[in-house]
CSV table of C-alpha atoms in Angstrom, one decimal:
chain,number,residue,atom,x,y,z
K,1,MET,CA,3.1,16.4,-2.3
K,2,SER,CA,1.5,19.4,-0.6
K,3,LYS,CA,-1.5,17.6,0.9
K,4,VAL,CA,-1.7,14.4,2.8
K,5,LEU,CA,-3.9,11.8,1.1
K,6,ILE,CA,-6.1,9.2,2.7
K,7,MET,CA,-6.0,5.7,1.1
K,8,PRO,CA,-8.2,2.9,2.3
K,9,CYS,CA,-6.8,-0.5,1.3
K,10,LEU,CA,-8.9,-3.5,0.2
K,11,ASP,CA,-6.9,-6.7,0.9
K,12,ILE,CA,-8.6,-9.3,-1.3
K,13,LYS,CA,-8.8,-13.0,-0.8
K,14,ASP,CA,-11.2,-15.3,-2.7
K,15,GLY,CA,-13.0,-12.2,-4.0
K,16,ARG,CA,-13.7,-10.7,-0.6
K,17,VAL,CA,-12.2,-7.9,1.5
K,18,VAL,CA,-10.3,-9.4,4.4
K,19,LYS,CA,-8.0,-8.1,7.2
K,20,GLY,CA,-5.7,-9.8,9.5
K,21,VAL,CA,-3.0,-9.1,12.1
K,22,HIS,CA,0.7,-9.4,11.2
K,23,PHE,CA,-0.4,-10.8,7.8
K,24,VAL,CA,-2.3,-13.7,9.3
K,25,GLY,CA,-5.6,-14.5,11.0
K,26,LEU,CA,-7.8,-13.1,8.2
K,27,GLN,CA,-11.3,-11.9,8.9
K,28,ASP,CA,-14.0,-11.2,6.3
K,29,ALA,CA,-14.5,-7.4,5.9
K,30,GLY,CA,-17.0,-7.2,3.1
K,31,ASP,CA,-17.7,-7.0,-0.6
K,32,PRO,CA,-14.9,-5.1,-2.5
K,33,VAL,CA,-17.3,-3.3,-4.9
K,34,GLU,CA,-19.5,-2.1,-2.1
K,35,SER,CA,-16.5,-1.1,-0.1
K,36,ALA,CA,-14.9,0.8,-2.9
K,37,ARG,CA,-18.1,2.7,-3.7
K,38,ALA,CA,-18.6,3.6,0.0
K,39,TYR,CA,-15.0,4.9,0.4
K,40,CYS,CA,-15.2,7.0,-2.8
K,41,ASP,CA,-18.5,8.5,-1.5
K,42,ALA,CA,-16.9,9.2,1.9
K,43,GLY,CA,-14.2,11.3,0.4
K,44,ALA,CA,-11.2,8.9,0.2
K,45,ASP,CA,-8.4,10.4,-1.9
K,46,GLU,CA,-7.0,7.1,-3.2
K,47,LEU,CA,-7.9,3.4,-3.1
K,48,ALA,CA,-5.6,0.4,-2.9
K,49,PHE,CA,-6.5,-3.1,-4.0
K,50,LEU,CA,-4.2,-5.9,-3.0
K,51,ASP,CA,-4.7,-9.5,-4.0
K,52,ILE,CA,-2.9,-10.8,-1.0
K,53,THR,CA,-2.6,-14.5,-1.9
K,54,ALA,CA,-1.8,-14.2,-5.6
K,55,THR,CA,1.9,-14.4,-5.2
K,56,ILE,CA,1.8,-17.2,-2.6
K,57,GLU,CA,-0.6,-19.2,-4.8
K,58,GLY,CA,1.4,-18.6,-7.9
K,59,ARG,CA,-1.4,-17.0,-9.9
K,60,LYS,CA,-2.2,-13.7,-11.5
K,61,THR,CA,-4.3,-10.9,-10.1
K,62,MET,CA,-8.0,-11.4,-10.2
K,63,LEU,CA,-8.8,-9.2,-13.1
K,64,GLU,CA,-12.6,-9.6,-13.1
K,65,THR,CA,-12.7,-8.3,-9.5
K,66,VAL,CA,-10.4,-5.4,-10.5
K,67,LYS,CA,-12.8,-4.5,-13.3
K,68,LYS,CA,-15.8,-4.5,-11.0
K,69,VAL,CA,-14.1,-2.3,-8.4
K,70,ALA,CA,-12.7,0.0,-11.0
K,71,ALA,CA,-16.1,0.5,-12.5
K,72,VAL,CA,-17.3,2.2,-9.2
K,73,THR,CA,-14.1,3.9,-8.2
K,74,THR,CA,-13.8,7.6,-8.7
K,75,VAL,CA,-10.3,8.2,-7.2
K,76,PRO,CA,-6.9,7.0,-8.2
K,77,PHE,CA,-6.9,3.2,-7.9
K,78,THR,CA,-3.7,1.2,-7.2
K,79,VAL,CA,-3.7,-2.6,-7.7
K,80,GLY,CA,-1.1,-5.0,-6.5
K,81,GLY,CA,-0.6,-8.8,-6.0
K,82,GLY,CA,0.6,-11.3,-8.5
K,83,ILE,CA,2.1,-8.8,-10.9
K,84,LYS,CA,5.2,-10.6,-12.2
K,85,SER,CA,5.7,-9.2,-15.6
K,86,ALA,CA,5.1,-6.2,-17.8
K,87,ALA,CA,2.3,-8.1,-19.4
K,88,ASP,CA,0.7,-8.7,-16.0
K,89,ALA,CA,0.9,-5.0,-15.3
K,90,GLU,CA,-0.6,-4.1,-18.7
K,91,ALA,CA,-3.5,-6.4,-18.0
K,92,VAL,CA,-4.2,-4.8,-14.6
K,93,LEU,CA,-4.0,-1.3,-16.1
K,94,ALA,CA,-6.4,-2.4,-18.9
K,95,ALA,CA,-8.8,-3.7,-16.3
K,96,GLY,CA,-9.1,-0.2,-14.9
K,97,ALA,CA,-6.3,0.4,-12.4
K,98,ASP,CA,-4.6,3.8,-12.4
K,99,ARG,CA,-1.3,2.3,-11.0
K,100,VAL,CA,0.2,-1.1,-10.5
K,101,SER,CA,2.0,-2.0,-7.3
K,102,MET,CA,4.8,-4.5,-7.5
K,103,SER,CA,6.6,-6.1,-4.6
K,104,SER,CA,8.1,-9.6,-4.7
K,105,ALA,CA,8.6,-9.7,-8.5
K,106,ALA,CA,10.2,-6.3,-8.5
K,107,PHE,CA,12.5,-7.3,-5.7
K,108,ARG,CA,13.6,-10.5,-7.5
K,109,ASN,CA,13.9,-8.8,-10.9
K,110,PRO,CA,14.5,-5.1,-10.3
K,111,ALA,CA,14.7,-4.5,-14.1
K,112,LEU,CA,10.9,-5.1,-14.1
K,113,ILE,CA,10.6,-1.6,-12.5
K,114,ASP,CA,12.6,0.0,-15.3
K,115,GLU,CA,10.6,-1.9,-18.0
K,116,ALA,CA,7.2,-0.9,-16.5
K,117,VAL,CA,8.3,2.7,-16.2
K,118,LYS,CA,9.4,2.7,-19.8
K,119,LEU,CA,6.2,1.1,-21.1
K,120,PHE,CA,3.6,2.8,-19.0
K,121,GLY,CA,5.2,5.9,-17.5
K,122,ARG,CA,6.6,6.6,-14.1
K,123,GLU,CA,3.3,7.7,-12.6
K,124,LYS,CA,1.8,4.2,-13.2
K,125,VAL,CA,4.4,2.3,-11.1
K,126,VAL,CA,4.4,1.8,-7.3
K,127,VAL,CA,6.9,-0.4,-5.5
K,128,ALA,CA,5.5,-2.0,-2.3
K,129,ILE,CA,7.9,-3.3,0.3
K,130,ASP,CA,7.0,-5.6,3.1
K,131,VAL,CA,9.4,-4.9,6.0
K,132,ASP,CA,10.3,-6.4,9.4
K,133,LYS,CA,12.9,-5.4,11.9
K,134,ASN,CA,16.4,-6.9,11.7
K,135,ALA,CA,19.0,-5.3,13.9
K,136,ALA,CA,21.8,-6.9,11.9
K,137,LEU,CA,21.1,-4.7,8.9
K,138,PRO,CA,22.4,-1.0,8.6
K,139,SER,CA,18.9,0.5,8.8
K,140,GLY,CA,17.5,-2.1,11.2
K,141,TYR,CA,14.9,-3.1,8.6
K,142,GLU,CA,14.8,-6.1,6.2
K,143,VAL,CA,12.8,-6.6,3.0
K,144,TYR,CA,10.4,-9.6,3.0
K,145,VAL,CA,8.7,-11.1,0.0
K,146,ASP,CA,6.0,-13.7,-0.8
K,147,GLY,CA,3.3,-11.9,1.2
K,148,GLY,CA,5.7,-11.2,4.1
K,149,ASN,CA,6.7,-14.8,4.5
K,150,THR,CA,10.2,-14.9,3.1
K,151,ALA,CA,13.2,-12.9,4.5
K,152,THR,CA,15.6,-11.7,1.9
K,153,GLY,CA,18.6,-10.3,3.9
K,154,LYS,CA,18.2,-7.0,2.0
K,155,ASP,CA,18.2,-3.7,3.8
K,156,ALA,CA,14.7,-2.1,3.3
K,157,ILE,CA,15.9,1.5,3.2
K,158,GLU,CA,18.5,0.6,0.5
K,159,TRP,CA,15.9,-1.2,-1.5
K,160,ALA,CA,13.5,1.8,-1.3
K,161,LYS,CA,16.3,4.0,-2.6
K,162,GLU,CA,17.0,1.7,-5.5
K,163,ALA,CA,13.3,1.3,-6.4
K,164,GLU,CA,12.9,5.1,-6.7
K,165,ALA,CA,16.1,5.3,-8.7
K,166,ARG,CA,14.7,2.8,-11.2
K,167,GLY,CA,11.6,5.0,-11.6
K,168,ALA,CA,9.0,4.1,-8.9
K,169,SER,CA,6.7,7.0,-8.5
K,170,ILE,CA,5.5,6.0,-5.0
K,171,ILE,CA,7.1,3.8,-2.3
K,172,LEU,CA,4.7,1.8,-0.2
K,173,PRO,CA,6.4,0.1,2.8
K,174,THR,CA,4.3,-2.0,5.1
K,175,SER,CA,5.5,-2.9,8.5
K,176,LYS,CA,4.9,-6.6,9.2
K,177,ALA,CA,5.3,-6.0,13.0
K,178,CYS,CA,2.7,-3.3,13.0
K,179,ASP,CA,0.3,-4.6,10.4
K,180,GLY,CA,-3.2,-4.9,11.9
K,181,ALA,CA,-2.0,-4.4,15.4
K,182,LYS,CA,-3.5,-0.9,15.7
K,183,THR,CA,-0.6,0.2,17.9
K,184,GLY,CA,0.6,2.9,15.4
K,185,TYR,CA,2.6,3.1,12.3
K,186,ASP,CA,6.3,2.3,12.3
K,187,LEU,CA,7.5,5.9,12.4
K,188,PRO,CA,11.3,5.3,12.2
K,189,LEU,CA,10.7,3.3,9.1
K,190,ILE,CA,8.7,6.1,7.5
K,191,ARG,CA,11.4,8.7,8.5
K,192,GLY,CA,14.2,6.4,7.2
K,193,ILE,CA,12.7,6.0,3.8
K,194,LYS,CA,11.8,9.7,3.6
K,195,GLU,CA,15.4,10.6,4.2
K,196,VAL,CA,16.6,8.7,1.0
K,197,VAL,CA,13.7,9.2,-1.5
K,198,SER,CA,11.9,12.2,-2.9
K,199,ALA,CA,9.0,10.2,-4.1
K,200,PRO,CA,5.8,10.1,-2.1
K,201,VAL,CA,5.9,7.6,0.7
K,202,VAL,CA,2.8,5.7,2.0
K,203,ALA,CA,2.4,4.9,5.7
K,204,SER,CA,1.0,1.4,5.9
K,205,GLY,CA,0.5,-1.0,8.8
K,206,GLY,CA,-0.6,-0.2,12.3
K,207,ALA,CA,-3.2,2.5,12.3
K,208,GLY,CA,-5.5,2.2,15.3
K,209,SER,CA,-6.5,5.8,16.1
K,210,LYS,CA,-6.7,9.3,14.5
K,211,GLU,CA,-3.5,10.2,16.5
K,212,HIS,CA,-1.6,7.4,14.7
K,213,PHE,CA,-2.5,9.0,11.3
K,214,LEU,CA,-1.3,12.4,12.6
K,215,GLU,CA,2.0,10.9,13.8
K,216,ALA,CA,2.6,9.3,10.4
K,217,ALA,CA,1.9,12.6,8.6
K,218,GLN,CA,4.3,14.4,11.0
K,219,ALA,CA,6.9,11.7,10.3
K,220,GLY,CA,6.7,12.7,6.6
K,221,ALA,CA,4.2,10.2,5.1
K,222,ASP,CA,2.5,11.7,2.1
K,223,ILE,CA,-0.3,9.0,1.8
K,224,LEU,CA,-1.9,7.5,4.9
K,225,LEU,CA,-3.1,3.9,4.2
K,226,ALA,CA,-5.3,1.9,6.5
K,227,ALA,CA,-7.7,-1.0,6.4
K,228,SER,CA,-9.1,-2.4,9.7
K,229,VAL,CA,-10.2,1.0,11.2
K,230,PHE,CA,-12.0,1.9,8.0
K,231,HIS,CA,-13.5,-1.5,7.2
K,232,PHE,CA,-15.0,-2.0,10.7
K,233,GLY,CA,-16.3,1.5,11.1
K,234,GLU,CA,-13.9,2.6,13.8
K,235,ILE,CA,-12.8,5.7,12.0
K,236,ALA,CA,-14.7,7.5,9.2
K,237,VAL,CA,-12.7,9.1,6.4
K,238,PRO,CA,-14.5,12.5,6.8
K,239,ASP,CA,-13.9,12.5,10.6
K,240,LEU,CA,-10.2,11.7,10.1
K,241,LYS,CA,-9.8,14.5,7.6
K,242,GLU,CA,-11.5,17.0,9.9
K,243,TYR,CA,-9.2,15.9,12.8
K,244,LEU,CA,-6.0,16.1,10.7
K,245,ALA,CA,-7.0,19.6,9.4
K,246,GLY,CA,-7.6,20.7,13.0
K,247,GLN,CA,-4.1,19.6,13.9
K,248,GLY,CA,-2.6,21.7,11.1
K,249,ILE,CA,-2.2,19.0,8.5
K,250,ALA,CA,-3.1,20.0,5.0
K,251,VAL,CA,-5.7,17.5,3.6
K,252,ALA,CA,-7.6,17.2,0.3
K,253,LYS,CA,-11.2,18.4,0.5
């Protein structure tokens, strides 16, 4: 990927955009349709929609909300949360998503990645990985599932490598320790995954300043995802792009 892309993320709970810290303490951050429209108008390159409680609550993705957001979205639109089968993925794509993002279900049943790639094409499949530090594992990073609530004992770098080998077109790791803390992305995690995959890697979890986005791009991230700083007006997408370009980072116009 020649240019770094900016990807606001809409974390959805009960039909509203929310944002927390370390996956908890959720605050309301607005209407998803209004947010999506505003980000597209502001020049965002991608948009993510994550139904953050679907897996925990044992339900499917909120398709009606996906449809409403898709109707106003003019950039590639990735949807995740509650996608447990190829049929779930098909329904989300039919609702207007450009890609599906799978996490817990893909980890528990890796063949789901192969199946989705075969049915819908590699470019439609993203594998998201919730990650926390664990010094006992080779890379120092462990995969978590169920919205970041359940440790798996699996090395996160190894899982990223396997996910790409099975056909994932994008790897989206989110650092649980950094999420919402605004102290910066987990740069060693980004570098570690970039060393073992050729697919684009999303930086997710921890952006608090323009410098943090720059650091992630310099660490090798292809897509820069953030939520809080965009939702609460701390950083505007056009300003961020201008800053990154001024630092020598190629960005989409």
